[in-house]
Short mmCIF file of C-alpha atoms in Angstrom, two decimals:
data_model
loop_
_atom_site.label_atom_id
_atom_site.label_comp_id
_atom_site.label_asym_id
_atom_site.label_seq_id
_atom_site.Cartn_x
_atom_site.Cartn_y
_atom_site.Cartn_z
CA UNK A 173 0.00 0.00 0.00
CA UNK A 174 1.41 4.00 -0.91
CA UNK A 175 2.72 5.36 2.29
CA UNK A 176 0.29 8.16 2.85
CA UNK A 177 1.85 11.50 3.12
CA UNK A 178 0.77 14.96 2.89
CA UNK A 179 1.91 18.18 1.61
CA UNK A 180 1.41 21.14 3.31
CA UNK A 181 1.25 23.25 0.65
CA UNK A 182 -1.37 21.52 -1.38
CA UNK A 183 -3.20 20.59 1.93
CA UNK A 184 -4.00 24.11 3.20
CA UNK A 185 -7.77 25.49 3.65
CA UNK A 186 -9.29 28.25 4.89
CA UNK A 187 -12.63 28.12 7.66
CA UNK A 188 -15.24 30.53 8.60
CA UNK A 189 -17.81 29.93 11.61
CA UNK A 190 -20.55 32.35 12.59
CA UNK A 191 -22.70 32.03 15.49
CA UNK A 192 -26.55 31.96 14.91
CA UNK A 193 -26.81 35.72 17.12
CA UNK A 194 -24.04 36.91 14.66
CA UNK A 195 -25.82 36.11 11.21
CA UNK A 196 -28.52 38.39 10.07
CA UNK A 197 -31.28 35.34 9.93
CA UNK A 198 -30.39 33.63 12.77
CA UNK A 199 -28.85 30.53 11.31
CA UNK A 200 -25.70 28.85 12.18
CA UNK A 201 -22.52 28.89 9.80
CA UNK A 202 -19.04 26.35 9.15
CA UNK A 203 -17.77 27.09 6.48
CA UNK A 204 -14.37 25.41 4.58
CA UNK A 205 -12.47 26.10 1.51
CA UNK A 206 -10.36 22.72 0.42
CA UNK A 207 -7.28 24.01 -1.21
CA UNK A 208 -5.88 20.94 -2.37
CA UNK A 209 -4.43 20.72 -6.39
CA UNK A 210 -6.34 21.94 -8.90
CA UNK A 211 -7.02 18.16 -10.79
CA UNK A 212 -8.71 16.60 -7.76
CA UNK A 213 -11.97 17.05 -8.78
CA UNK A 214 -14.53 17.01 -6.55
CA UNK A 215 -18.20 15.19 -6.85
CA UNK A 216 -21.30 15.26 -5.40
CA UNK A 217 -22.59 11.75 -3.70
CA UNK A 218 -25.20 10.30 -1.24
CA UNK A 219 -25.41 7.24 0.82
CA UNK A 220 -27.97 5.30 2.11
CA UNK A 221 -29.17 4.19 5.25
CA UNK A 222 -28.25 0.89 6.26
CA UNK A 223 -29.32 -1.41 8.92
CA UNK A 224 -26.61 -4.00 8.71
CA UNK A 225 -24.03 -1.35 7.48
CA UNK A 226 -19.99 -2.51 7.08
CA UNK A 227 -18.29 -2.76 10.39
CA UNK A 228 -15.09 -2.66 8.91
CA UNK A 229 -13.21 0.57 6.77
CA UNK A 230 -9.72 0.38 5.11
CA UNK A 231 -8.25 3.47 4.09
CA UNK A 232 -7.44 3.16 0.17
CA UNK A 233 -4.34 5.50 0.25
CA UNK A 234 -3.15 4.92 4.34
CA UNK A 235 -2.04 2.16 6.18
CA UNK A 236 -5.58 2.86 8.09
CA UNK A 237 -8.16 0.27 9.17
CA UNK A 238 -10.33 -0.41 11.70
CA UNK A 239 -12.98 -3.15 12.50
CA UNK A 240 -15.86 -1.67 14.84
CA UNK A 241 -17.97 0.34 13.35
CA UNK A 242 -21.35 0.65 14.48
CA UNK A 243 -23.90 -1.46 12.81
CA UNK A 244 -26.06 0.77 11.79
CA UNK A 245 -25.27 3.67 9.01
CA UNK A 246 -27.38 6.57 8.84
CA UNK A 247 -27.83 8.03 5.39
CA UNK A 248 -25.36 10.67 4.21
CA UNK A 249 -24.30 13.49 1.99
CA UNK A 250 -20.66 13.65 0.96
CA UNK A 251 -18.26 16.11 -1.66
CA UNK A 252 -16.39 13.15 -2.26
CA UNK A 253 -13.03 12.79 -4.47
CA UNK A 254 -14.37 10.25 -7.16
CA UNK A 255 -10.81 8.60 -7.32
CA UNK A 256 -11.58 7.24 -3.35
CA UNK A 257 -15.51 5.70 -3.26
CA UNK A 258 -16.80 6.20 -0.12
CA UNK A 259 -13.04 7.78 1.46
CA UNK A 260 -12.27 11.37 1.87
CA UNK A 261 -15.55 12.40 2.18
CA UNK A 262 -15.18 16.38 3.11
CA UNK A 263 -18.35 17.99 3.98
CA UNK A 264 -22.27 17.26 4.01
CA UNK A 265 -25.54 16.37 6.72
CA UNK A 266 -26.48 13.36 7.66
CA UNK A 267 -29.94 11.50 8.01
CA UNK A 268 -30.35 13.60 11.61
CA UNK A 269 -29.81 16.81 10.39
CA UNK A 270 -26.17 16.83 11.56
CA UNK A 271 -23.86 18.33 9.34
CA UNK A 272 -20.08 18.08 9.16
CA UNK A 273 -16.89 19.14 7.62
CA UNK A 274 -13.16 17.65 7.42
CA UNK A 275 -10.29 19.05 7.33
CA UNK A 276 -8.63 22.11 8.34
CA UNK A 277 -5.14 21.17 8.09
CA UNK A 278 -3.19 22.36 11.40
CA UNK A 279 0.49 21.50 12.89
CA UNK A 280 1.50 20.21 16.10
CA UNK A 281 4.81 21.53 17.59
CA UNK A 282 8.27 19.66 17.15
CA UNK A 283 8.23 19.48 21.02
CA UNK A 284 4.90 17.57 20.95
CA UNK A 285 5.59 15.66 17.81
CA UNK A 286 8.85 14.12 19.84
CA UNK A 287 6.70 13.03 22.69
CA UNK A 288 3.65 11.98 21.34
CA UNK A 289 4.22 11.76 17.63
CA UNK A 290 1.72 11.09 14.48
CA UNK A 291 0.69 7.63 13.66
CA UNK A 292 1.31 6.67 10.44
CA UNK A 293 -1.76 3.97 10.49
CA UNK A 294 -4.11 6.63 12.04
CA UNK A 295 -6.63 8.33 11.99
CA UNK A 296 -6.59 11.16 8.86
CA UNK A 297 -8.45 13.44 6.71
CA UNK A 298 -8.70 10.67 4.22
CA UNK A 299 -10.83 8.55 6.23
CA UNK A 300 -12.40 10.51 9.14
CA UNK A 301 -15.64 12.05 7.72
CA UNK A 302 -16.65 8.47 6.47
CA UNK A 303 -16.44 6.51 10.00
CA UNK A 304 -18.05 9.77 11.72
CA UNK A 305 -20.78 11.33 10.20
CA UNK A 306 -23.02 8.11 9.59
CA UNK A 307 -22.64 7.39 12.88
CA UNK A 308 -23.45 10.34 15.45
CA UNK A 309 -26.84 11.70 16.19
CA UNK A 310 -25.30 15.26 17.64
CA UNK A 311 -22.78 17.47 16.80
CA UNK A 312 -22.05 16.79 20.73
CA UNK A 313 -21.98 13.50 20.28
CA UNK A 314 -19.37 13.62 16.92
CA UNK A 315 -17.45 15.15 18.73
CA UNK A 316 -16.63 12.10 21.52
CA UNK A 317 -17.00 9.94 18.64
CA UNK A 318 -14.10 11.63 16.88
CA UNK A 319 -12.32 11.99 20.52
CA UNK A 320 -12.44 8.70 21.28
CA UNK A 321 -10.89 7.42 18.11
CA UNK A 322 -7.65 9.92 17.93
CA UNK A 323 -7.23 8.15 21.82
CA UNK A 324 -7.68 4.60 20.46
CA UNK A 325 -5.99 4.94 16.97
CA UNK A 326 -3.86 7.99 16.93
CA UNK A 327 -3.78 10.87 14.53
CA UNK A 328 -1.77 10.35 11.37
CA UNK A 329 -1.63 14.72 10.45
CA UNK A 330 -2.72 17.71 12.21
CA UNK A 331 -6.46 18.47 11.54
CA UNK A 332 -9.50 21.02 12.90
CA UNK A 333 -13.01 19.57 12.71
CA UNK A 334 -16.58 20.84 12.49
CA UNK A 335 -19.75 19.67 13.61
CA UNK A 336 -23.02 21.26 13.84
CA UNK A 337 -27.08 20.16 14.57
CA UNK A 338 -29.67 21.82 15.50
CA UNK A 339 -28.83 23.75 18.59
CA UNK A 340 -24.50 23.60 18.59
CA UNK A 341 -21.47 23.89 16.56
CA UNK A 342 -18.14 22.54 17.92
CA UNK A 343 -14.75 22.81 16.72
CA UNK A 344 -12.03 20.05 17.86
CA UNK A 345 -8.60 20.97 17.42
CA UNK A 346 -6.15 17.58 17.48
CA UNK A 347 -2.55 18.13 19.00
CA UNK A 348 0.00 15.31 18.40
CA UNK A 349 -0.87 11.83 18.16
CA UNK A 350 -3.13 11.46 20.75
CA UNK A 351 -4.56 14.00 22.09
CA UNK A 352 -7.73 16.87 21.20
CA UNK A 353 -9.35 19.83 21.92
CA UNK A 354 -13.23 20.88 21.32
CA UNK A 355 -15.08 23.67 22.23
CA UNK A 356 -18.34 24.90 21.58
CA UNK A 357 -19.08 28.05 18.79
CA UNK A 358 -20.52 31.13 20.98
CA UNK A 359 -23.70 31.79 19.50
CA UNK A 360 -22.74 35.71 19.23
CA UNK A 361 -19.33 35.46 17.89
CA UNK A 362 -17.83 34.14 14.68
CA UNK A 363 -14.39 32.09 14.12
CA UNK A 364 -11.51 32.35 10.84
CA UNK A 365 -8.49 30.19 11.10
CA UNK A 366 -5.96 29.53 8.41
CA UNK A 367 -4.35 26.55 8.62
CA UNK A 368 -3.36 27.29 12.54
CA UNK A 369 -4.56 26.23 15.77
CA UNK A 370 -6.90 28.92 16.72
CA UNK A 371 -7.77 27.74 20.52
CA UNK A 372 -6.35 28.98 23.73
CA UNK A 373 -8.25 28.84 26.39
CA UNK A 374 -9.85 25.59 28.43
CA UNK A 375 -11.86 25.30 31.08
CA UNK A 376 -11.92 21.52 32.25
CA UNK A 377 -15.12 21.95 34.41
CA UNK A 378 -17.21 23.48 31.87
CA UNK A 379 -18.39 20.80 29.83
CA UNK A 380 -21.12 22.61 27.78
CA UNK A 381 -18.69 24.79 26.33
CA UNK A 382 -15.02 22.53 26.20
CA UNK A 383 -15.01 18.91 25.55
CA UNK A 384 -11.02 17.30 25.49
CA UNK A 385 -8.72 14.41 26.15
CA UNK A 386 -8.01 13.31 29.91
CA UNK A 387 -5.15 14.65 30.24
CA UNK A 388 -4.56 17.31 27.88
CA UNK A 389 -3.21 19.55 30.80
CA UNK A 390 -1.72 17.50 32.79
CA UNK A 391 0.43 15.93 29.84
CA UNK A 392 1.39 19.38 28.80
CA UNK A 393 2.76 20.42 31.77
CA UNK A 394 4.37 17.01 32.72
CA UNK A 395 6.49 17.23 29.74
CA UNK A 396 7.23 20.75 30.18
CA UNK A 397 4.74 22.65 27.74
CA UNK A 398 3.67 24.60 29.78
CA UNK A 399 3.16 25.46 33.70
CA UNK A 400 -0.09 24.05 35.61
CA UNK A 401 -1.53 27.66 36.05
CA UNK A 402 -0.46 28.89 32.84
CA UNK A 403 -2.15 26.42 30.35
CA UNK A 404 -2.67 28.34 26.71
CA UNK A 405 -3.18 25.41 24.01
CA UNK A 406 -1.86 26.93 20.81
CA UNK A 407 1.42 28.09 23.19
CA UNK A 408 1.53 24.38 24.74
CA UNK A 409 0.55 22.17 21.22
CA UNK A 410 0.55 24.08 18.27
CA UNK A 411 3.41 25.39 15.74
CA UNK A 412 4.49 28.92 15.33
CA UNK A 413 7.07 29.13 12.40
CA UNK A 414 8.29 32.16 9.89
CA UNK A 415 6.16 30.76 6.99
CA UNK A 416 2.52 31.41 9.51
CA UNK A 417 3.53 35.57 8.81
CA UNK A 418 2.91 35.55 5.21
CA UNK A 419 0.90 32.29 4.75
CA UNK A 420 -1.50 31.86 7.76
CA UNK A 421 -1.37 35.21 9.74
CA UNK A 422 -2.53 37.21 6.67
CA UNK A 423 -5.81 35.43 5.98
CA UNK A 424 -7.01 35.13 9.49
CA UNK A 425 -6.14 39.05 9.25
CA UNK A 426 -8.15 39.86 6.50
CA UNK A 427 -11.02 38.28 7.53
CA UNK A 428 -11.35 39.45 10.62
CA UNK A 429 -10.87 43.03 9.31
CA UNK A 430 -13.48 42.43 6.21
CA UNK A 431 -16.00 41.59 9.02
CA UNK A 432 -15.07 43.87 11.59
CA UNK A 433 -12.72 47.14 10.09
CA UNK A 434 -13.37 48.69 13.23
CA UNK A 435 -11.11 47.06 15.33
CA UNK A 436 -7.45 47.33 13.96
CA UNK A 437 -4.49 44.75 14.51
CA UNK A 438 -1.23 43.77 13.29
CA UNK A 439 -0.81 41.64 10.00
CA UNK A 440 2.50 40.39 11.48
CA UNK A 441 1.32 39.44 15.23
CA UNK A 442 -0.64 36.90 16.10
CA UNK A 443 -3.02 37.87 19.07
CA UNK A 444 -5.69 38.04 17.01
CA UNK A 445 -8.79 37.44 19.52
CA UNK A 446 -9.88 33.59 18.55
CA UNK A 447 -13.60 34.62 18.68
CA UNK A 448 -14.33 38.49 17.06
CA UNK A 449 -17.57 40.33 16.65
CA UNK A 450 -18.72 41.52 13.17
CA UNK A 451 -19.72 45.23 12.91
CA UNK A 452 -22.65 44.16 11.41
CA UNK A 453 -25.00 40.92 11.29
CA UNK A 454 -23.51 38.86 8.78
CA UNK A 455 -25.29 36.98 5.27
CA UNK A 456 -24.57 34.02 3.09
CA UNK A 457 -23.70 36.30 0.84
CA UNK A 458 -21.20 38.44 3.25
CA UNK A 459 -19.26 34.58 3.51
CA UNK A 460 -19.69 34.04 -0.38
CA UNK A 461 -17.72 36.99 -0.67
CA UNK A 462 -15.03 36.21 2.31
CA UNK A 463 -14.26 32.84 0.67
CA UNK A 464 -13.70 35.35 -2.56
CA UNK A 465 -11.33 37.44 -1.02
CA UNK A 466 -7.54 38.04 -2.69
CA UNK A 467 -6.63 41.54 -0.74
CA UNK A 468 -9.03 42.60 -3.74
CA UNK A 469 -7.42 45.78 -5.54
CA UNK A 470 -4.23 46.22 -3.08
CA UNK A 471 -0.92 45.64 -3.57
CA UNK A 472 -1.29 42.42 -1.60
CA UNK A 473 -4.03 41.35 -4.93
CA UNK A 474 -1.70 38.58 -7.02
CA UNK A 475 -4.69 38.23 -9.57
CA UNK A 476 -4.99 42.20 -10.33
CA UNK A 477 -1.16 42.14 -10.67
CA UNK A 478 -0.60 39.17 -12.39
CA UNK A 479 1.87 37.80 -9.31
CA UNK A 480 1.80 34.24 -8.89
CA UNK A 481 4.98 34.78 -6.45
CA UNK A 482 2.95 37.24 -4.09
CA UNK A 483 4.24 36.49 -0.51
CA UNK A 484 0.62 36.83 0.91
CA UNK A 485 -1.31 33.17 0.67
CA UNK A 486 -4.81 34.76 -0.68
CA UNK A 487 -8.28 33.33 0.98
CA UNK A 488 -9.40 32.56 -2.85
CA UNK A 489 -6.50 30.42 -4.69
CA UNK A 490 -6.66 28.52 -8.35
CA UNK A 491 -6.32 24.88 -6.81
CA UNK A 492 -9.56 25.07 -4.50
CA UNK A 493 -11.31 21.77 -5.43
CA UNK A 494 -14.14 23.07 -3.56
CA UNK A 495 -15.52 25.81 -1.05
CA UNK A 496 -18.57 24.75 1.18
CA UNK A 497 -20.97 26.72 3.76
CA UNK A 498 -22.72 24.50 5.51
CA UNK A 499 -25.75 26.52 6.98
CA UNK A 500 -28.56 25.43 9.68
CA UNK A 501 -31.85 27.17 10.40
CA UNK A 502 -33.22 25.19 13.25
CA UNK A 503 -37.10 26.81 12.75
CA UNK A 504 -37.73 25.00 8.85
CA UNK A 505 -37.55 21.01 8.65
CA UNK A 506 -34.32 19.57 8.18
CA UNK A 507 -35.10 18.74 4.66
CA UNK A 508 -34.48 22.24 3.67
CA UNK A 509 -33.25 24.29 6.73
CA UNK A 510 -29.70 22.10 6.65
CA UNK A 511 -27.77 22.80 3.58
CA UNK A 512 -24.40 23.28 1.56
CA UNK A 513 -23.47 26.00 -0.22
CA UNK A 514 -21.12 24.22 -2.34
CA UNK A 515 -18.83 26.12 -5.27
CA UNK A 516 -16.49 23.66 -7.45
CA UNK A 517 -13.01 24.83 -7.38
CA UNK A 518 -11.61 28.41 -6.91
CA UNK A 519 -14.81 30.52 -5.20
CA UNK A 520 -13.46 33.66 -6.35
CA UNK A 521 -14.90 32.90 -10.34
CA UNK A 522 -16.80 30.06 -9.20
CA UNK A 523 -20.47 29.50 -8.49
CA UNK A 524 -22.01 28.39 -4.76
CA UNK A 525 -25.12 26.11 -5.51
CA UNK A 526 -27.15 24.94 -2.78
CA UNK A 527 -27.25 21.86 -1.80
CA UNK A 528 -30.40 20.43 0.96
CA UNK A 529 -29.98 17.63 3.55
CA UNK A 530 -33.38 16.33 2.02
CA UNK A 531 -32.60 15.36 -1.79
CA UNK A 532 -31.03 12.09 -1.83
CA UNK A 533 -29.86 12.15 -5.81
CA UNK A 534 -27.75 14.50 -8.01
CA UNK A 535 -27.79 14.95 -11.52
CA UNK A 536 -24.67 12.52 -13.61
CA UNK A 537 -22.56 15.15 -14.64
CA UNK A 538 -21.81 16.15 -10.61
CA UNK A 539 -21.01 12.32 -9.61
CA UNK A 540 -18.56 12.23 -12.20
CA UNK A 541 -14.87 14.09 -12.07
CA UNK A 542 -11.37 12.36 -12.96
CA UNK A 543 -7.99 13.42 -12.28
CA UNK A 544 -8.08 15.22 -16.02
CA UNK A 545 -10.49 16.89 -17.94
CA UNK A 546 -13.76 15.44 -19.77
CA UNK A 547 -16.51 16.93 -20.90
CA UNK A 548 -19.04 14.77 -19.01
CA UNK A 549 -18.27 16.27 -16.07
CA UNK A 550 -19.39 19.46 -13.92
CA UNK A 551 -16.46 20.03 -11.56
CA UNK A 552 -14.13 20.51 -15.42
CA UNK A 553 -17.21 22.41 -16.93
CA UNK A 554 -16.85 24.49 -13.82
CA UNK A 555 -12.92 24.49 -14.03
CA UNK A 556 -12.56 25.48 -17.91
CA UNK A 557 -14.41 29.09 -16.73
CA UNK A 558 -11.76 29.11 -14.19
CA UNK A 559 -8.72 28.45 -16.09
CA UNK A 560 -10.33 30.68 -19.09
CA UNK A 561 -10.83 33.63 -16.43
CA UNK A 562 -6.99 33.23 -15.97
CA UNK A 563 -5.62 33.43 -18.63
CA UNK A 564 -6.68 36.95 -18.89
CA UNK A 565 -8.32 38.10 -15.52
CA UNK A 566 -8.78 41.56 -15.42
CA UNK A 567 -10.67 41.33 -18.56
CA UNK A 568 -12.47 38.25 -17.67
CA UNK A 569 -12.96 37.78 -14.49
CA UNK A 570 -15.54 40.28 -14.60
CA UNK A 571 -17.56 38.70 -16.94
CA UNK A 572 -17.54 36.01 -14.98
CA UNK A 573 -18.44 37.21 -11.46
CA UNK A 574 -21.27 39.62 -13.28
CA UNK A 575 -22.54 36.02 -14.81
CA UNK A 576 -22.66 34.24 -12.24
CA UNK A 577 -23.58 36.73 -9.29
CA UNK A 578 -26.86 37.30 -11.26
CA UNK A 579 -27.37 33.75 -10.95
CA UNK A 580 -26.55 33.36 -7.42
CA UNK A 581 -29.24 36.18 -7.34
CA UNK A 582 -31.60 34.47 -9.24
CA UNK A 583 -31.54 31.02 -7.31
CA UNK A 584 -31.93 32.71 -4.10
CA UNK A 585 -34.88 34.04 -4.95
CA UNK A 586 -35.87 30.46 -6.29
CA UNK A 587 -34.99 29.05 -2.92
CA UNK A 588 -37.07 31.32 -1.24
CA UNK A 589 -40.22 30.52 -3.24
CA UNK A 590 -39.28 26.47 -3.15
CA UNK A 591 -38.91 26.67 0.71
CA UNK A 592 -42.51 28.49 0.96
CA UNK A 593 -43.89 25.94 -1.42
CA UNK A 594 -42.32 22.76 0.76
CA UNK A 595 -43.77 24.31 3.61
CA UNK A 596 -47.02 24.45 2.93
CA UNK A 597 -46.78 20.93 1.63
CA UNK A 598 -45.21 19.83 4.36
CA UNK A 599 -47.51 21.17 6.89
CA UNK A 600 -50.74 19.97 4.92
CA UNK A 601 -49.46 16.32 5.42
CA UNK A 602 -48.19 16.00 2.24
CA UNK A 603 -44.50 15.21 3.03
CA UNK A 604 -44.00 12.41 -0.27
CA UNK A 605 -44.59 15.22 -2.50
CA UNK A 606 -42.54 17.90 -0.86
CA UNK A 607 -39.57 15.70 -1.38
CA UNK A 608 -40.67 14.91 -4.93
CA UNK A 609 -40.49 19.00 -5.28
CA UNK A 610 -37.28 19.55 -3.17
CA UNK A 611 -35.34 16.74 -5.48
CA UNK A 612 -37.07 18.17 -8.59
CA UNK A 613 -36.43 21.62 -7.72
CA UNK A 614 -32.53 20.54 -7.09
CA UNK A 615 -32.15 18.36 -9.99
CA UNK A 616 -33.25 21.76 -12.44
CA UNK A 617 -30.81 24.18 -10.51
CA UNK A 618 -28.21 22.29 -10.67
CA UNK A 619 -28.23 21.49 -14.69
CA UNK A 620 -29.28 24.95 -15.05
CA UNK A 621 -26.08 26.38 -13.48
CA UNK A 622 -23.85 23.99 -16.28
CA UNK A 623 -25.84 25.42 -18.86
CA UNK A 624 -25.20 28.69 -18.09
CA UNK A 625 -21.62 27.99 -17.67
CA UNK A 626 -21.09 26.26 -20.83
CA UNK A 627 -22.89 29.97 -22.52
CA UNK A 628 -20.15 31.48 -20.78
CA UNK A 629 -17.11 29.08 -21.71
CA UNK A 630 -18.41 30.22 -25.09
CA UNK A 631 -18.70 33.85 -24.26
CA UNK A 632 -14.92 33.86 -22.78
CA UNK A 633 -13.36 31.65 -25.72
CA UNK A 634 -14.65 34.62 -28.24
CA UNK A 635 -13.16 36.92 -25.72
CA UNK A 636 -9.90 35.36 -25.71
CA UNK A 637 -9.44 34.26 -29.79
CA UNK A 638 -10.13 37.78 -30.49
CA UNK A 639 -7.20 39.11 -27.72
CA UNK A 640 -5.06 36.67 -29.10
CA UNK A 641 -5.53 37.89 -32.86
CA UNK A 642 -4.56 41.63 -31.70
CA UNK A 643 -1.62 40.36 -30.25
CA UNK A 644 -0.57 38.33 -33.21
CA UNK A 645 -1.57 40.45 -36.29
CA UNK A 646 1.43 39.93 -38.70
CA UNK A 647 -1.07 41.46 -41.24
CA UNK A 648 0.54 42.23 -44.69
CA UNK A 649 0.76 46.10 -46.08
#
C-alpha cells in the first residue's frame, strides 16, 4: 500500500464559523475552503441508510483500518473525491440533520511531535468524515465519537473539525498523536483560522462549552509545555514558524478586518482574539464573498497584478477543489433548513449552488470528475471558466463574477419561493410530495447552473481568440 503523506502546501484550507446571534437570519454557519491541487476534482454523492451497514473501513491511500464500526449507518451526503468511493468524504448532513466538515489542516509543535508523535496507520483526513458522520446523532456526540478514536488509533496529520445540529457547533482541534481539543461556537461570535490552531483557552469543568482528552493539561505540563496555572493550548501544542507571517497570519487578518474594520491589529502578530464580533449581522452572501477574497485591488491582490509569487497566501486560490458553507436554520424542517453552499473549485470565479440535507440524488454530470479533464463532467465544466478567467483576468474575471452573481441572485430568490412551497406541503401532510419537489427543484438548478456555464465558456473563448488575434496580427501592407 502507498505510504500516505501529505503536503502542506497543497493541503491548506481556509474556515469561517458564525454564530446563529451573529448572522442576520439567525442561522448557524461552518464554512471550509479545500485548497488541495487543482485536478482533484470534486463530486457530489449520497449514501444510504443501512441497517446491517460494514463494520469494517480500510483506508485506500493509508495504512488505516479499523474493525468496529457501528452497525447501523445513517444516510449521508458527501463532496467526495471520485478517485476514493466512499473515502475522503469532506463535507455534508447526515440522516439527523447533523452536518459536518473535514479538514482544516493544522500542525503540532516539534516538542509535541517528539513526545507523542503522528501515527502513520491513524486516523486522517482521508478517512475521518466516512467513519463519523453516519454514525453520530449530535454534533455533541461527533465530537466524543471523533475523541475517542484519535485516543484509540492515533492521529496520522494535524487536523481542525466541524460539527453542527440543530442547537450547537463545535470545533475540535487535534494536538500530536493522541490528544484533542473541542469547544463549543458562541452563538454571538464568529471564528476564521488559516491553517493554525486557533484555541487557547480551556476550562476543564465546563463541559457545555469545552469537551477534550483526559489529560490534555496534565500531559502538557508534565512534559514541560507549559506550567499548571499557565495552560494556553496553541502556546503548549501548536506550531508557530516564519512561513505562519505571510501564509496563515494574513488570511485570518483579512477576515477578521473584512468583518469587523473597526477594530485594527497587526498583520504580522498573532493575538488576534480567537472569537471576534462583526460590525454588522452577517449573510450568506457576506461569507460568499469572504471565501472570494484576494486583498481585492491592493498591492497584496496577485490576480490584479498578475503575481503568482505574491508572498501573501490569498483566501481565494486557483487549486480550490471546492468551497462549502454548511448553513442550519433550526425553525424549517431539516429537509431544507440544513444545507451546503457548495462552489467547485476556486470561489473567487466560481459558483455556490445549494445543496439540501433532504434530496437524496444529483444529476450525472456532478457524480462524475477524474484526475483530467472530460466533458461529461461538472467540476471541469466548472474548471474550464476558471482556467479561461486566468488566462486573462482583469478582462475576464468580470464577466464572470457579473454572470454568475446574477445567478446566485436568481436562485436565491428560487430558494425562497421552493422553501414556501415545501412548507405548505409539508404542513398539509403532504411530506412524499414535498420531497418529490425539493429533489425536482434541485435536480433543475443544478443542470441549469452547467448550462449557463457552458454559454459562458463560449462567451470567454470569443473573448480570448479575439485578444489573441490583436496580439498576433502579422497582417501584410
Amino acid at each position: 500500500m502507498k505510504k500516505y503523506s501529505k503536503n502542506e502546501q497543497e493541503s491548506a484550507c481556509t474556515t469561517i464559523m458564525v454564530g446563529s446571534k451573529m448572522m442576520a437570519d439567525g442561522s448557524r454557519i461552518y464554512a471550509r475552503s479545500d485548497d488541495a491541487k487543482e485536478n482533484k476534482a470534486t463530486t457530489l454523492m449520497y449514501y444510504p441508510h443501512e441497517e446491517n451497514g460494514p463494520n469494517e473501513f480500510e483506508a485506500f491511500d493509508s495504512p488505516f483500518y479499523c474493525d468496529d464500526l457501528p452497525k447501523v449507518r445513517l444516510a449521508y451526503s458527501a463532496l467526495e473525491r471520485p478517485y476514493l468511493p466512499g473515502h475522503w468524504g469532506e463535507a455534508g448532513f447526515n440522516e439527523l440533520g447533523v452536518g459536518m466538515s473535514a479538514t482544516e489542516t493544522i500542525f503540532s509543535n516539534e516538542k509535541v511531535l517528539a513526545i507523542d508523535p503522528y501515527v502513520e496507520n491513524g486516523v486522517a483526513e482521508n478517512c475521518i468524515f466516512n467513519i463519523v458522520l453516519p454514525y453520530i446523532d449530535s454534533a455533541r456526540s461527533g465530537v466524543k465519537r471523533l475523541g475517542s478514536l484519535i485516543e484509540k488509533y492515533g492521529s496520522a496529520e494535524g487536523f481542525g473539525i466541524a460539527f453542527m445540529d440543530q442547537k450547537e457547533t463545535w470545533y475540535l482541534e487535534n494536538a500530536g498523536g493522541h490528544r484533542w481539543l473541542a469547544c463549543r461556537m458562541p452563538e454571538d461570535k464568529y471564528f476564521v483560522s488559516g491553517n493554525q490552531s486557533r484555541y487557547r483557552k480551556y476550562e476543564p469543568k465546563d463541559k457545555h462549552n469545552y469537551l477534550a482528552s483526559k489529560d490534555l493539561i496534565e500531559f502538557a505540563v508534565k512534559n514541560g509545555l507549559c506550567t499548571e496555572d499557565n495552560f494556553d493550548f496553541h502556546t503548549a501544542y501548536s506550531l508557530e514558524s516564519d512561513n505562519d507571517k505571510t501564509y496563515n497570519y494574513p488570511r485570518v487578518w483579512a477576515l477578521q478586518k473584512l468583518f469587523t474594520p473597526s477594530v485594527k491589529t497587526n498583520v504580522k502578530v498573532n493575538d488576534y482574539p480567537v472569537y471576534q464580533t462583526a460590525d454588522r449581522l452577517l449573510t450568506v452572501s457576506d461569507i460568499r464573498n469572504a471565501f472570494r477574497y484576494h486583498y481585492d485591488g491592493t498591492q497584496h491582490d496577485p490576480y490584479l497584478h498578475s503575481n503568482p509569487k505574491e508572498p501573501y497566501r490569498p483566501v481565494s486560490i486557483f487549486r480550490t477543489i471546492n468551497t462549502h458553507i454548511l448553513q442550519v436554520r433550526p425553525w424549517l424542517p431539516k429537509e431544507i433548513g440544513c444545507l451546503d453552499y457548495m462552489a467547485m473549485g476556486m470561489a473567487d470565479l466560481g459558483l455556490f449552488l445549494p445543496l439540501y440535507q433532504g434530496v437524496t440524488d444529483y444529476p450525472e454530470p456532478y457524480m462524475i470528475g477524474e484526475t483530467y479533464s472530460t466533458p461529461d463532467s461538472a467540476y471541469w465544466t466548472f474548471r474550464k471558466v476558471m482556467v479561461l478567467g486566468m488566462m486573462d483576468y482583469n478582462n475576464c474575471a468580470p464577466i464572470i463574477k457579473e454572470v454568475y452573481g446574477q445567478l446566485e441572485r436568481e436562485n436565491d430568490q428560487r430558494q425562497a419561493e421552493m422553501e414556501i412551497e415545501f412548507q405548505r406541503l409539508y404542513d398539509n401532510n403532504q411530506p412524499i410530495r414535498a420531497m418529490e419537489m425539493l429533489q425536482e427543484f434541485s435536480d433543475r438548478l443544478l443542470m441549469h447552473a452547467l448550462d449557463v456555464s457552458r454559454d459562458l465558456l463560449e462567451i470567454l473563448f470569443t473573448k480570448l481568440t479575439a485578444k489573441i488575434g490583436q496580439e498576433y496580427r502579422f497582417h501584410g501592407a
